[in-house]
mmCIF file with all atom_site columns, C-alpha atoms and ligand atoms in Angstrom:
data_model
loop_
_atom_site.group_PDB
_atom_site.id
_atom_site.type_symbol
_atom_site.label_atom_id
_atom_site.label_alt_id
_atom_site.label_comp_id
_atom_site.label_asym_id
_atom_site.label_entity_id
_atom_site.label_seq_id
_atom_site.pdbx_PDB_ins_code
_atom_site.Cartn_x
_atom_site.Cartn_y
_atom_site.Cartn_z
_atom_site.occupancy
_atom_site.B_iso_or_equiv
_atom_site.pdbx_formal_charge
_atom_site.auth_seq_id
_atom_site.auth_comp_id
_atom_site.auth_asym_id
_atom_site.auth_atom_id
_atom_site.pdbx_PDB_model_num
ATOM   1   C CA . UNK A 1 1   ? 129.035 111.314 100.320 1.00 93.00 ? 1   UNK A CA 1
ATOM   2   C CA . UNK A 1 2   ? 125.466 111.655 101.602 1.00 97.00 ? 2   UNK A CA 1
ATOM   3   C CA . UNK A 1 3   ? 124.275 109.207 103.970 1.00 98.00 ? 3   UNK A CA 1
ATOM   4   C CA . UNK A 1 4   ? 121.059 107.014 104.102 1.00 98.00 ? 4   UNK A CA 1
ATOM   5   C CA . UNK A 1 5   ? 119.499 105.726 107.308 1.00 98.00 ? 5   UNK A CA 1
ATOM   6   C CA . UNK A 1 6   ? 118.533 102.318 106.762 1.00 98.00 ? 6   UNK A CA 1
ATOM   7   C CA . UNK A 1 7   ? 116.275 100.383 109.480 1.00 99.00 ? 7   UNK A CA 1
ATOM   8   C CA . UNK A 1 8   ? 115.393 96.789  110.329 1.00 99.00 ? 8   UNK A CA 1
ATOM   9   C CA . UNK A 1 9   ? 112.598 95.939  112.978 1.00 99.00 ? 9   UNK A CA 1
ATOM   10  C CA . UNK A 1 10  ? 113.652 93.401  115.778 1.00 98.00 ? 10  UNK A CA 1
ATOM   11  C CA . UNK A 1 11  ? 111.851 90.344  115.603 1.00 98.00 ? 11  UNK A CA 1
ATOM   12  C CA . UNK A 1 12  ? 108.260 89.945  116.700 1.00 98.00 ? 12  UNK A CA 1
ATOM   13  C CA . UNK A 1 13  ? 105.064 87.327  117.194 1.00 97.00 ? 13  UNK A CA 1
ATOM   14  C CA . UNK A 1 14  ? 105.987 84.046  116.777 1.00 95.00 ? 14  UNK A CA 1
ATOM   15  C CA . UNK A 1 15  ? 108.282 84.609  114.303 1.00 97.00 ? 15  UNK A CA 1
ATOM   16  C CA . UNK A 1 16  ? 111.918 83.482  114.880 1.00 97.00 ? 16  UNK A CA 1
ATOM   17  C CA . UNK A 1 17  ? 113.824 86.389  113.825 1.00 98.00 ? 17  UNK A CA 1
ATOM   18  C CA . UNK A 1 18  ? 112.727 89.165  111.543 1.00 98.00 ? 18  UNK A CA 1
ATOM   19  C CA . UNK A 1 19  ? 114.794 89.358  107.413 1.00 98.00 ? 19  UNK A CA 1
ATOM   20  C CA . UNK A 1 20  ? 114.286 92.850  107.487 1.00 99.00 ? 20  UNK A CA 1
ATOM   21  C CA . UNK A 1 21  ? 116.928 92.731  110.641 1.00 98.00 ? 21  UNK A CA 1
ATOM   22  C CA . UNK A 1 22  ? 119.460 90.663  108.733 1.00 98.00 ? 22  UNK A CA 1
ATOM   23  C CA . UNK A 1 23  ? 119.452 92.428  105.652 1.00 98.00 ? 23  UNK A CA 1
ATOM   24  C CA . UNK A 1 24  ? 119.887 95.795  107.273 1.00 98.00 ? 24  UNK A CA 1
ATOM   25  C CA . UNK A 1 25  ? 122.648 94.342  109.027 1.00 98.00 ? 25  UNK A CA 1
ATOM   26  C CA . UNK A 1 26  ? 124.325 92.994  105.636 1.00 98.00 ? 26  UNK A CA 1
ATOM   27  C CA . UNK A 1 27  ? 123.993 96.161  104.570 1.00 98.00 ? 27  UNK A CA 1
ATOM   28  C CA . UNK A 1 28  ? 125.188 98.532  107.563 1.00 98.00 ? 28  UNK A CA 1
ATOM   29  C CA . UNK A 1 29  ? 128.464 100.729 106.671 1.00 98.00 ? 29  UNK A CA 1
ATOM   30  C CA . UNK A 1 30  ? 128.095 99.883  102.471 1.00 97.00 ? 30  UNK A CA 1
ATOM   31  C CA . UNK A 1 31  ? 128.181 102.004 100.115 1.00 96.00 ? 31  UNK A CA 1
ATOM   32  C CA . UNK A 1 32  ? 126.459 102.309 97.089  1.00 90.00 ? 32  UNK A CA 1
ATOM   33  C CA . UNK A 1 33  ? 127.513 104.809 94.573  1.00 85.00 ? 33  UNK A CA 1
ATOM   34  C CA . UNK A 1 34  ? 127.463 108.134 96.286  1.00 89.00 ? 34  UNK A CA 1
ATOM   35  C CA . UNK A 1 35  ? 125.783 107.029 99.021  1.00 96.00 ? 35  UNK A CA 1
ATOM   36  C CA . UNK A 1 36  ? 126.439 105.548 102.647 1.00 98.00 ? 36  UNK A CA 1
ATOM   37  C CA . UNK A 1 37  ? 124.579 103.378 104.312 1.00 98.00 ? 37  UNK A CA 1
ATOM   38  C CA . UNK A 1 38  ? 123.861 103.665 108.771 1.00 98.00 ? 38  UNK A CA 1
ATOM   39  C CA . UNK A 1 39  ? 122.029 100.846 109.381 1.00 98.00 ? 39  UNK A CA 1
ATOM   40  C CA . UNK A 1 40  ? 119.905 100.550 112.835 1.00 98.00 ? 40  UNK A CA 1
ATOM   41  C CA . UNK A 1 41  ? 117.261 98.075  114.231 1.00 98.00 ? 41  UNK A CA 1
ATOM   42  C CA . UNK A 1 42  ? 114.065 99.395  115.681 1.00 99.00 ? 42  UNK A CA 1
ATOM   43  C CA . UNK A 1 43  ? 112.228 97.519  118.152 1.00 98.00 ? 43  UNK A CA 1
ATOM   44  C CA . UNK A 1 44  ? 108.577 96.113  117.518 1.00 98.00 ? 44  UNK A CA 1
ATOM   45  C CA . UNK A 1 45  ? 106.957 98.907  120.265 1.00 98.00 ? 45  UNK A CA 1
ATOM   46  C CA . UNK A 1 46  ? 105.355 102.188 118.622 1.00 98.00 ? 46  UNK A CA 1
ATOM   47  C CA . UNK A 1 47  ? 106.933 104.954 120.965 1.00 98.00 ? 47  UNK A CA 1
ATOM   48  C CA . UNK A 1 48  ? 110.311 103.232 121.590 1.00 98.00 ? 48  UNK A CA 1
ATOM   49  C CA . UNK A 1 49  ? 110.263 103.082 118.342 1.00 98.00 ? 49  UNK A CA 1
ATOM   50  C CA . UNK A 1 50  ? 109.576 106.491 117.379 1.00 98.00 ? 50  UNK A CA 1
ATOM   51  C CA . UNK A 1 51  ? 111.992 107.517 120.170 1.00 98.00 ? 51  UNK A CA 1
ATOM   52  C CA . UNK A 1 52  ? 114.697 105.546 118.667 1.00 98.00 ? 52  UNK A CA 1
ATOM   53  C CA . UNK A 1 53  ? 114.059 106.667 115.290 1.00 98.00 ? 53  UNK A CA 1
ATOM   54  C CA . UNK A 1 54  ? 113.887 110.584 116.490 1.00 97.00 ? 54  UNK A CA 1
ATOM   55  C CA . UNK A 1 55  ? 117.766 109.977 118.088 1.00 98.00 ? 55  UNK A CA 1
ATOM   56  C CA . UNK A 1 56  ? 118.878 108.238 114.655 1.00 98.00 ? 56  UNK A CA 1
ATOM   57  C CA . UNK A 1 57  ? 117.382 111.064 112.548 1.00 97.00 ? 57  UNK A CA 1
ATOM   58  C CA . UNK A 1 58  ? 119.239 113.395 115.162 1.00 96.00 ? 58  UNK A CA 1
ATOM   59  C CA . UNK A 1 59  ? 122.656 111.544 115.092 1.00 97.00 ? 59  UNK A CA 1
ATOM   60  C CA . UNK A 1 60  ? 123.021 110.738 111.633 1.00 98.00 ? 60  UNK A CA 1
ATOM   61  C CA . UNK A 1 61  ? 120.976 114.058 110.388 1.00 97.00 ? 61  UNK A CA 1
ATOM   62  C CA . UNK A 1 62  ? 120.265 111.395 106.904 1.00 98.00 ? 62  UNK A CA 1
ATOM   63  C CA . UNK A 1 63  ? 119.953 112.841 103.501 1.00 98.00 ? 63  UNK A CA 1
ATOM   64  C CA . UNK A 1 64  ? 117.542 109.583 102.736 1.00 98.00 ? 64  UNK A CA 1
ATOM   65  C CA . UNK A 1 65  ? 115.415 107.241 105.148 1.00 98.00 ? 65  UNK A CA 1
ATOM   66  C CA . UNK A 1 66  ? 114.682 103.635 104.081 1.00 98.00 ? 66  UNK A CA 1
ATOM   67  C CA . UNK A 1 67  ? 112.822 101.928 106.747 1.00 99.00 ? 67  UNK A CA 1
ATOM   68  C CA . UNK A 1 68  ? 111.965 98.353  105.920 1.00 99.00 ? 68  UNK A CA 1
ATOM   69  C CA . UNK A 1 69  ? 110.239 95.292  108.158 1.00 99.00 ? 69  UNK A CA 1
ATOM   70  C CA . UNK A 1 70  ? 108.697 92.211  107.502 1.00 98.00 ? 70  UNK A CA 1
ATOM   71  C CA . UNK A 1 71  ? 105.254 91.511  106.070 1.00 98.00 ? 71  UNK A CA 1
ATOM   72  C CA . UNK A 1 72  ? 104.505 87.519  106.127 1.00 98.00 ? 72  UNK A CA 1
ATOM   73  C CA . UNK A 1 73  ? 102.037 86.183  104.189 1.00 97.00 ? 73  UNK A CA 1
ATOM   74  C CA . UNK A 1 74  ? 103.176 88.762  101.192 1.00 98.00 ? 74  UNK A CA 1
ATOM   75  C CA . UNK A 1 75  ? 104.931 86.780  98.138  1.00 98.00 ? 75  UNK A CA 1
ATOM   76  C CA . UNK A 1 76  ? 106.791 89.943  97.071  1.00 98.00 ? 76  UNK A CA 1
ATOM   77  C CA . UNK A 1 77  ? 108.748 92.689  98.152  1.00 99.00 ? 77  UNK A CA 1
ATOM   78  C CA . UNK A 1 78  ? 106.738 95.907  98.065  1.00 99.00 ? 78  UNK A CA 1
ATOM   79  C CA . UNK A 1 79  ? 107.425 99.635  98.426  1.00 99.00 ? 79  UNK A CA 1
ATOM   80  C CA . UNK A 1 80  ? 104.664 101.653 100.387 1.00 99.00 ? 80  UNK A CA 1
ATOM   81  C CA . UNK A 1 81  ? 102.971 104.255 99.459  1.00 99.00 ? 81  UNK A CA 1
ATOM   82  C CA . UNK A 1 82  ? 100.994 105.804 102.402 1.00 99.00 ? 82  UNK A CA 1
ATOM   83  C CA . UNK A 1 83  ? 101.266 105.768 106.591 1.00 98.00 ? 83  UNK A CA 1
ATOM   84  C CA . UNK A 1 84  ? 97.566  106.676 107.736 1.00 98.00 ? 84  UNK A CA 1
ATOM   85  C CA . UNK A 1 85  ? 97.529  108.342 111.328 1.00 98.00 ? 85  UNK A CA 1
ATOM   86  C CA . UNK A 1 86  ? 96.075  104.912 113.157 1.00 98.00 ? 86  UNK A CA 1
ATOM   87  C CA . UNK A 1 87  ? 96.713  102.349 115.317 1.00 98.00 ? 87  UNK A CA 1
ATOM   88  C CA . UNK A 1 88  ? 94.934  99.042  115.182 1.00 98.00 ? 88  UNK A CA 1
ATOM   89  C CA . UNK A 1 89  ? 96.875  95.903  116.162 1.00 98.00 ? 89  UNK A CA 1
ATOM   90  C CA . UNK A 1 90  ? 95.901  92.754  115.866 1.00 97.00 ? 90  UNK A CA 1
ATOM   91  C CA . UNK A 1 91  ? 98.593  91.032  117.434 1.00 98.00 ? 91  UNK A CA 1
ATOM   92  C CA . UNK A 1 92  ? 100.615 92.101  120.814 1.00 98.00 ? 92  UNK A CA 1
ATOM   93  C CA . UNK A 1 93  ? 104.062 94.053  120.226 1.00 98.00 ? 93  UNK A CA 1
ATOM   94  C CA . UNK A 1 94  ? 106.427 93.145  121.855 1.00 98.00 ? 94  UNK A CA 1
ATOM   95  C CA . UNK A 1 95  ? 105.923 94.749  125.035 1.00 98.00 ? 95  UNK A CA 1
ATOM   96  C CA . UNK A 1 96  ? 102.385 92.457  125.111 1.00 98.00 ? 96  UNK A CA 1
ATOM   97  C CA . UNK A 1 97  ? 100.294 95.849  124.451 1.00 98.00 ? 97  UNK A CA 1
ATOM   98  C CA . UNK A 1 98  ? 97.675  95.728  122.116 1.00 98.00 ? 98  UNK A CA 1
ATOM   99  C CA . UNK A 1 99  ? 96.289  99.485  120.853 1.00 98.00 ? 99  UNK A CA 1
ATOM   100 C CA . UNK A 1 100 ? 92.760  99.264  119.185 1.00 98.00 ? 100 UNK A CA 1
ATOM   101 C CA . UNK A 1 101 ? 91.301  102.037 117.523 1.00 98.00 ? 101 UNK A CA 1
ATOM   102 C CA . UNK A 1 102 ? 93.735  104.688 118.021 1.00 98.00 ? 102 UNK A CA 1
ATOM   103 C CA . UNK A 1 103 ? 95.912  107.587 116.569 1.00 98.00 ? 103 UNK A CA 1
ATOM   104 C CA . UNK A 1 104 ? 99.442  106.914 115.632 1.00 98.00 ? 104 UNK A CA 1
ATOM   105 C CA . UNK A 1 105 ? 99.634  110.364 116.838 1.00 98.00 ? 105 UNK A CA 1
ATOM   106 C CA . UNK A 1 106 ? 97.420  112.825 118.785 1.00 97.00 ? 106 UNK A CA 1
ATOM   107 C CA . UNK A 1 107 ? 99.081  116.562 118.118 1.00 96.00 ? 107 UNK A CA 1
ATOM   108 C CA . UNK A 1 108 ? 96.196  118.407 116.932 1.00 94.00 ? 108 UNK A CA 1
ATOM   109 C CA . UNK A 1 109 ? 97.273  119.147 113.948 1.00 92.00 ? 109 UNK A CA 1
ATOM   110 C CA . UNK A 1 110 ? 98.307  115.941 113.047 1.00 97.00 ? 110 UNK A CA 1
ATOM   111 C CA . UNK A 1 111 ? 97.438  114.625 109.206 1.00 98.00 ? 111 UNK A CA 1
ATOM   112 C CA . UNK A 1 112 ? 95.240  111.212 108.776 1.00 98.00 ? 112 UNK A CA 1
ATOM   113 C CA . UNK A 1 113 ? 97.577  110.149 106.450 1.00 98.00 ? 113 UNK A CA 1
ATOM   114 C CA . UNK A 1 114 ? 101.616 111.091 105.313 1.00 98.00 ? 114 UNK A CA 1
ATOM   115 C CA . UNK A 1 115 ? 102.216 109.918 101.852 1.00 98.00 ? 115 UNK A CA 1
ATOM   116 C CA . UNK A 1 116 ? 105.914 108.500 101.131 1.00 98.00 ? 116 UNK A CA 1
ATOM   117 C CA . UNK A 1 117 ? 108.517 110.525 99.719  1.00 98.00 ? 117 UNK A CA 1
ATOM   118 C CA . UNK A 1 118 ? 110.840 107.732 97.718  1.00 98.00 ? 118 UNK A CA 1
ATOM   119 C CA . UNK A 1 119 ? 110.350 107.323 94.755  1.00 98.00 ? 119 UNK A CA 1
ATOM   120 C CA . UNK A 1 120 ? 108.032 104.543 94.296  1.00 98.00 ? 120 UNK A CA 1
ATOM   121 C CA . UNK A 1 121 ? 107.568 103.331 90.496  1.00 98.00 ? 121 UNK A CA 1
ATOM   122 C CA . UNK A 1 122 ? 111.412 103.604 90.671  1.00 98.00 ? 122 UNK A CA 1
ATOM   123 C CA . UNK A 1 123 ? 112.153 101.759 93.054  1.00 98.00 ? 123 UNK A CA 1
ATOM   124 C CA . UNK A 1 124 ? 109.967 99.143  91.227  1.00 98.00 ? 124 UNK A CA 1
ATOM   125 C CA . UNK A 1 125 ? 111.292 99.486  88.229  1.00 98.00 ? 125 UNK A CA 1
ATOM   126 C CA . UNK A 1 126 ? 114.779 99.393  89.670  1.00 98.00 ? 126 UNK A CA 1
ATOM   127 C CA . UNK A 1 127 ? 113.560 95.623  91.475  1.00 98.00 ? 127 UNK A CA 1
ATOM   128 C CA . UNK A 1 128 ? 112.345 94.308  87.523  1.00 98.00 ? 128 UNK A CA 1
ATOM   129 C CA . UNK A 1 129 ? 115.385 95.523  85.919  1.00 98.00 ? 129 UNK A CA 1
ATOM   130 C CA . UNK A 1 130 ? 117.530 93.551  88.743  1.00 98.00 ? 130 UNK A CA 1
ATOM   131 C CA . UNK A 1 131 ? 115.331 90.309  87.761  1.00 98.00 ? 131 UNK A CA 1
ATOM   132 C CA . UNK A 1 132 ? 113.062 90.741  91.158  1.00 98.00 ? 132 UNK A CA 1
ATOM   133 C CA . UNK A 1 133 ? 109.350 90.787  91.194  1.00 98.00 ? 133 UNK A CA 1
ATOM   134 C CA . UNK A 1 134 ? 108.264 93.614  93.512  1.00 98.00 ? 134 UNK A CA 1
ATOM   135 C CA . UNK A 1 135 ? 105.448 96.509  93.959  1.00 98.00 ? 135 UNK A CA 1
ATOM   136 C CA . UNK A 1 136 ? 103.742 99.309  95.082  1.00 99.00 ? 136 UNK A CA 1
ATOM   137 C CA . UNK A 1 137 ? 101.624 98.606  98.027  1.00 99.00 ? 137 UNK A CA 1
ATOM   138 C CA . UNK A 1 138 ? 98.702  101.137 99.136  1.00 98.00 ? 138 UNK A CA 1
ATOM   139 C CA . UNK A 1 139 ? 98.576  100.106 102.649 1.00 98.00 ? 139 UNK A CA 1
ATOM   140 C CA . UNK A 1 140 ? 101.569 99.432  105.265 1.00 98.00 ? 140 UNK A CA 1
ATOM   141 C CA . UNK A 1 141 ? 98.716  97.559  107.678 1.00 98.00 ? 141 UNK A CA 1
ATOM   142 C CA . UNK A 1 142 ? 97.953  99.154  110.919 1.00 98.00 ? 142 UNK A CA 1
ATOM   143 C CA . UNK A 1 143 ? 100.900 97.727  113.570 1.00 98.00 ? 143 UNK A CA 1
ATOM   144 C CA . UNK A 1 144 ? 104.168 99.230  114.182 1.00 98.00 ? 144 UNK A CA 1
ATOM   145 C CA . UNK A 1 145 ? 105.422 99.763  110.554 1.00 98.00 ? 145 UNK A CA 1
ATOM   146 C CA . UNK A 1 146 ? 102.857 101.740 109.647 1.00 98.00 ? 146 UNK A CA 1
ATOM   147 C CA . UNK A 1 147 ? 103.367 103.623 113.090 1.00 98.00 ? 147 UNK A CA 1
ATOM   148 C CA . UNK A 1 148 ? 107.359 103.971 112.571 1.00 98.00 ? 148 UNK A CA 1
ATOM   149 C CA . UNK A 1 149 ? 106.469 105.643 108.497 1.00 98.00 ? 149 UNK A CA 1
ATOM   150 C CA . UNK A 1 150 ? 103.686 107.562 109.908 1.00 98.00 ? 150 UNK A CA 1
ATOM   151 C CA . UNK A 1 151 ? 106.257 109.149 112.957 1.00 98.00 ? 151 UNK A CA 1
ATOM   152 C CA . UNK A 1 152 ? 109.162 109.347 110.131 1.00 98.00 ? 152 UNK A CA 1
ATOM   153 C CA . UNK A 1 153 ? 107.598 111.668 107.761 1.00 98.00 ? 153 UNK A CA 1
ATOM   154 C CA . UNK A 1 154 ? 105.913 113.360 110.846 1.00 98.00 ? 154 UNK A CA 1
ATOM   155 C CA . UNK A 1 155 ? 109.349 113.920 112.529 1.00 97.00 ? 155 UNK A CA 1
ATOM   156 C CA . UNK A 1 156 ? 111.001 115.380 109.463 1.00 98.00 ? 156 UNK A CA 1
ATOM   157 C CA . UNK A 1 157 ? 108.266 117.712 108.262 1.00 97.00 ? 157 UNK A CA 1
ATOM   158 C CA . UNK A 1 158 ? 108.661 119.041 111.621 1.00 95.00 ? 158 UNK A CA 1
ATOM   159 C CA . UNK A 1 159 ? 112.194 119.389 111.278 1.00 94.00 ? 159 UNK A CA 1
ATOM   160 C CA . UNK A 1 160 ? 112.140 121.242 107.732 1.00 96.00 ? 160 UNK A CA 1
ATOM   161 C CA . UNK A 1 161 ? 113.435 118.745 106.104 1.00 97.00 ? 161 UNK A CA 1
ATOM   162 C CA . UNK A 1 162 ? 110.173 117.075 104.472 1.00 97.00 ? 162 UNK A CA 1
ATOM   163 C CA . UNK A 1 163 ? 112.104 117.004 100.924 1.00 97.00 ? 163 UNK A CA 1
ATOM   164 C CA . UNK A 1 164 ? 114.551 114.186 102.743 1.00 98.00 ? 164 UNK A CA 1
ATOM   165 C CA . UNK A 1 165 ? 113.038 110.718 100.851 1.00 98.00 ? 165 UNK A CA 1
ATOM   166 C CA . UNK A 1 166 ? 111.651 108.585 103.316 1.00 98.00 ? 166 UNK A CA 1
ATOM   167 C CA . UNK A 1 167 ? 109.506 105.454 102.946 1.00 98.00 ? 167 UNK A CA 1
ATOM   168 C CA . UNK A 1 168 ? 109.322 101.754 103.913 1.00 99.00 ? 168 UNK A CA 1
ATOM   169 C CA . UNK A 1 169 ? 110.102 98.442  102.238 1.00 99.00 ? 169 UNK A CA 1
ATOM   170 C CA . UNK A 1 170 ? 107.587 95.424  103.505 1.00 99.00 ? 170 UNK A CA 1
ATOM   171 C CA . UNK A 1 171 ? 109.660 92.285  102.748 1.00 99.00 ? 171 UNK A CA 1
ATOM   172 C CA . UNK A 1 172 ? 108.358 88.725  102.998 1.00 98.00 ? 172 UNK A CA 1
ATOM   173 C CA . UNK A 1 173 ? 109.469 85.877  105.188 1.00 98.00 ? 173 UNK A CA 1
ATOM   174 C CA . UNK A 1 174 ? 112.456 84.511  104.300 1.00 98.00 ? 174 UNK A CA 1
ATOM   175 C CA . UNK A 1 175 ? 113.276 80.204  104.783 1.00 98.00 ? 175 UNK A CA 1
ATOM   176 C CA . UNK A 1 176 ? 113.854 80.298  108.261 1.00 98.00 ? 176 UNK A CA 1
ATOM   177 C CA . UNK A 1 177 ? 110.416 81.866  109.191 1.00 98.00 ? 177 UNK A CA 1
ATOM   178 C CA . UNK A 1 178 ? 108.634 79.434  106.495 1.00 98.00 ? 178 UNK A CA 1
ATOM   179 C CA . UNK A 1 179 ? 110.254 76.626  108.264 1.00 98.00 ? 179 UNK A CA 1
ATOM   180 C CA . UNK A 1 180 ? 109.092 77.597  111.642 1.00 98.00 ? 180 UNK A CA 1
ATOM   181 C CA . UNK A 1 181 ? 104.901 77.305  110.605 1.00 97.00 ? 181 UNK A CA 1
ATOM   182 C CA . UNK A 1 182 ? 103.630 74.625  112.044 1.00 95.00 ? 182 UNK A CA 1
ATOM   183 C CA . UNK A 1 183 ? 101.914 72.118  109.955 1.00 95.00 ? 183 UNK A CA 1
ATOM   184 C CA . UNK A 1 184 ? 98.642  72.854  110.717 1.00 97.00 ? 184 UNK A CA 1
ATOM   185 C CA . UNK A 1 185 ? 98.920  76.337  109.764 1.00 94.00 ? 185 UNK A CA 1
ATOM   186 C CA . UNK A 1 186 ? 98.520  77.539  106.262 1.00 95.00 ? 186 UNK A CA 1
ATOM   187 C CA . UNK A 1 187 ? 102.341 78.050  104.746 1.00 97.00 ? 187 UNK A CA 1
ATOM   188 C CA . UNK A 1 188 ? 104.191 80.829  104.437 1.00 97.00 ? 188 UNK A CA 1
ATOM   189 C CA . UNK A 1 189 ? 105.278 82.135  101.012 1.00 98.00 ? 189 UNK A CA 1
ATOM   190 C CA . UNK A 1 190 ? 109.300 83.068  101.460 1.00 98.00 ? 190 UNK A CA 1
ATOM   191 C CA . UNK A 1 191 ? 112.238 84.230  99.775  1.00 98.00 ? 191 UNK A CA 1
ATOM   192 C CA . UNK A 1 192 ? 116.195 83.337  100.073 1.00 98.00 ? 192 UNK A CA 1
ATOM   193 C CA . UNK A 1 193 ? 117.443 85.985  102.363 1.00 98.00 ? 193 UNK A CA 1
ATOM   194 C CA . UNK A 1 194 ? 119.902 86.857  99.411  1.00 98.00 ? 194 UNK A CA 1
ATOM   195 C CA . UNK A 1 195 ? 117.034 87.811  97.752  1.00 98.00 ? 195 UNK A CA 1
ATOM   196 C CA . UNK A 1 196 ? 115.511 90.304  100.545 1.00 99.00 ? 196 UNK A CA 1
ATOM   197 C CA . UNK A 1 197 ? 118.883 91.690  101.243 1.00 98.00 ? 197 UNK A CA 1
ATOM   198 C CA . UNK A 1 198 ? 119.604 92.422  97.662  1.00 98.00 ? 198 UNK A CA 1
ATOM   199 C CA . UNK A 1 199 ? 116.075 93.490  96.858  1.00 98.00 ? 199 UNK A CA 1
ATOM   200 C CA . UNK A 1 200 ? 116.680 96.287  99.462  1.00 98.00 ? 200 UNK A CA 1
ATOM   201 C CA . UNK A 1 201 ? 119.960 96.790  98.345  1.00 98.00 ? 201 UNK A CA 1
ATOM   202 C CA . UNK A 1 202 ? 118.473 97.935  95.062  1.00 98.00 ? 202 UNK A CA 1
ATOM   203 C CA . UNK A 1 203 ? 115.957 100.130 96.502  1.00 98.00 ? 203 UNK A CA 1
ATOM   204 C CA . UNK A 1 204 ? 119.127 101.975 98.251  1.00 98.00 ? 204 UNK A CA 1
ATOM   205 C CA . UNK A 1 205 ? 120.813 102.090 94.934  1.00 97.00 ? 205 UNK A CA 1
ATOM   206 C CA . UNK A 1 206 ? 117.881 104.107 93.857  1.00 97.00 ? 206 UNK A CA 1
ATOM   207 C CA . UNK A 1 207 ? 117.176 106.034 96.156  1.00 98.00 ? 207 UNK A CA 1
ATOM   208 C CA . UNK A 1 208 ? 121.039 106.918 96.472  1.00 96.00 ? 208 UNK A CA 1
ATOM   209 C CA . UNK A 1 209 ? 120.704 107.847 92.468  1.00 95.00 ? 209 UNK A CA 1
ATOM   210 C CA . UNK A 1 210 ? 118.669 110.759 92.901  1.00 92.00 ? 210 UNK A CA 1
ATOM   211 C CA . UNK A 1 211 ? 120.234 112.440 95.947  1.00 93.00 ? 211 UNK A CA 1
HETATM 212 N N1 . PCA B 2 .   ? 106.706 94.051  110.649 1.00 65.13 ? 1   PCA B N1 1
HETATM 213 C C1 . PCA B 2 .   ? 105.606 94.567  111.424 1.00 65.13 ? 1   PCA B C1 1
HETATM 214 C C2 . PCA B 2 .   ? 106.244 95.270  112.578 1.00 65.13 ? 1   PCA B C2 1
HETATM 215 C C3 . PCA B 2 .   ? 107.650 94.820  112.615 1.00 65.13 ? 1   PCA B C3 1
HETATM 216 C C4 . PCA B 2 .   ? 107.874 94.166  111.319 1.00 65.13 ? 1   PCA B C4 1
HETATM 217 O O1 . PCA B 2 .   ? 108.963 93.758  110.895 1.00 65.13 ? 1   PCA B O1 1
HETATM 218 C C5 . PCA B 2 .   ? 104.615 95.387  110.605 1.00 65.13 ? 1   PCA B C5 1
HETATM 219 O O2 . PCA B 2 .   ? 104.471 95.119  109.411 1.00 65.13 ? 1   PCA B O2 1
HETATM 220 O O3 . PCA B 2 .   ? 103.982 96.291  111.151 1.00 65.13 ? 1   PCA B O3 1
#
């Protein structure tokens, strides 16, 4: 049985909890053909979470890494493609720090970008097939998610074990977070949380298929 390391982010900004979290959870301890899932929630702070995720890639020792969080405002889910080596928030995390400008990380040697290792137009393809729209995205933003699949990659090329797939699912709000936009704000486009959980329950199918 290999084992895949699947994370959630805590929640975060004004939003009232975070549907990457809860499908995560759903999923923690499933299995899906040969693989297992160790699920784990990250919190919404660059080097706690990069400290976190270096322990969890340390405990578990994953043959697969599927890091997801949420990306409101986006109608679909979407696989990403690339984690660029910068920081440039434009909201607080959750420690109220706000980094402008900066490296996700400043070893010397360190890339500008990492690209993901899953693979992407399966994953996509494995979404249509199971009835759910879904895509590529080329850019994971510039806030923590970015950071976390920027300091994955990093953290297992250093380790030797860059052929270990690794990459991040943005999923969009689901009901609870549309519900909680004020009216004078423009609405948020949302999806059951069925839908999330299942859509990343499929991308761990695939994933799990090629190990
Ligand atoms: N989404 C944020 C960070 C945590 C999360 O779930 C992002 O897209 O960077």
């Amino acid at each position: 049985m290999s084992t895949l390391l699947l994370t959630g982010f805590e929640r975060f900004h004004t939003h009232p909890s975070n549907p990457s979290a809860q499908a995560a959870e759903a999923l923690n301890g499933q299995a899906a053909g040969q693989v297992q899932v160790v699920s784990a929630l990250l919190p919404v702070e660059p080097q706690a979470a990069a400290a976190a995720l270096r322990a969890l890639l340390e405990r578990h020792q994953p043959d697969a890494v599927l890091l997801t969080g949420l990306a409101a405002g986006r109608p679909q889910v979407t696989v990403e493609r690339v984690a660029l080596n910068v920081m440039d928030f434009l909201i607080p995390d959750n420690a109220g720090q706000t980094y402008r400008d900066l490296p996700a990380c400043t070893e010397p040697n360190a890339p500008a970008a990492y690209l993901s290792t899953l693979p992407l137009r399966a994953v996509v393809k494995g979404w249509h097939s199971a009835g759910i729209p879904g895509s590529i995205s080329n850019t994971a933003g510039l806030y923590v998610c970015n950071f976390v699949l920027y300091h994955a990659l990093h953290q297992l090329a250093r380790l030797g074990r860059a052929q270990v797939p690794c990459g991040f699912l943005h999923v969009p709000a689901n009901a609870e977070l549309a519900l909680a936009v004020s009216e004078d704000q423009p609405p948020l486009p949302y999806l059951p949380q069925e839908e999330i959980t299942r859509a990343v329950r499929v991308a761990v199918e695939i994933v799990g298929r090629r190990l």
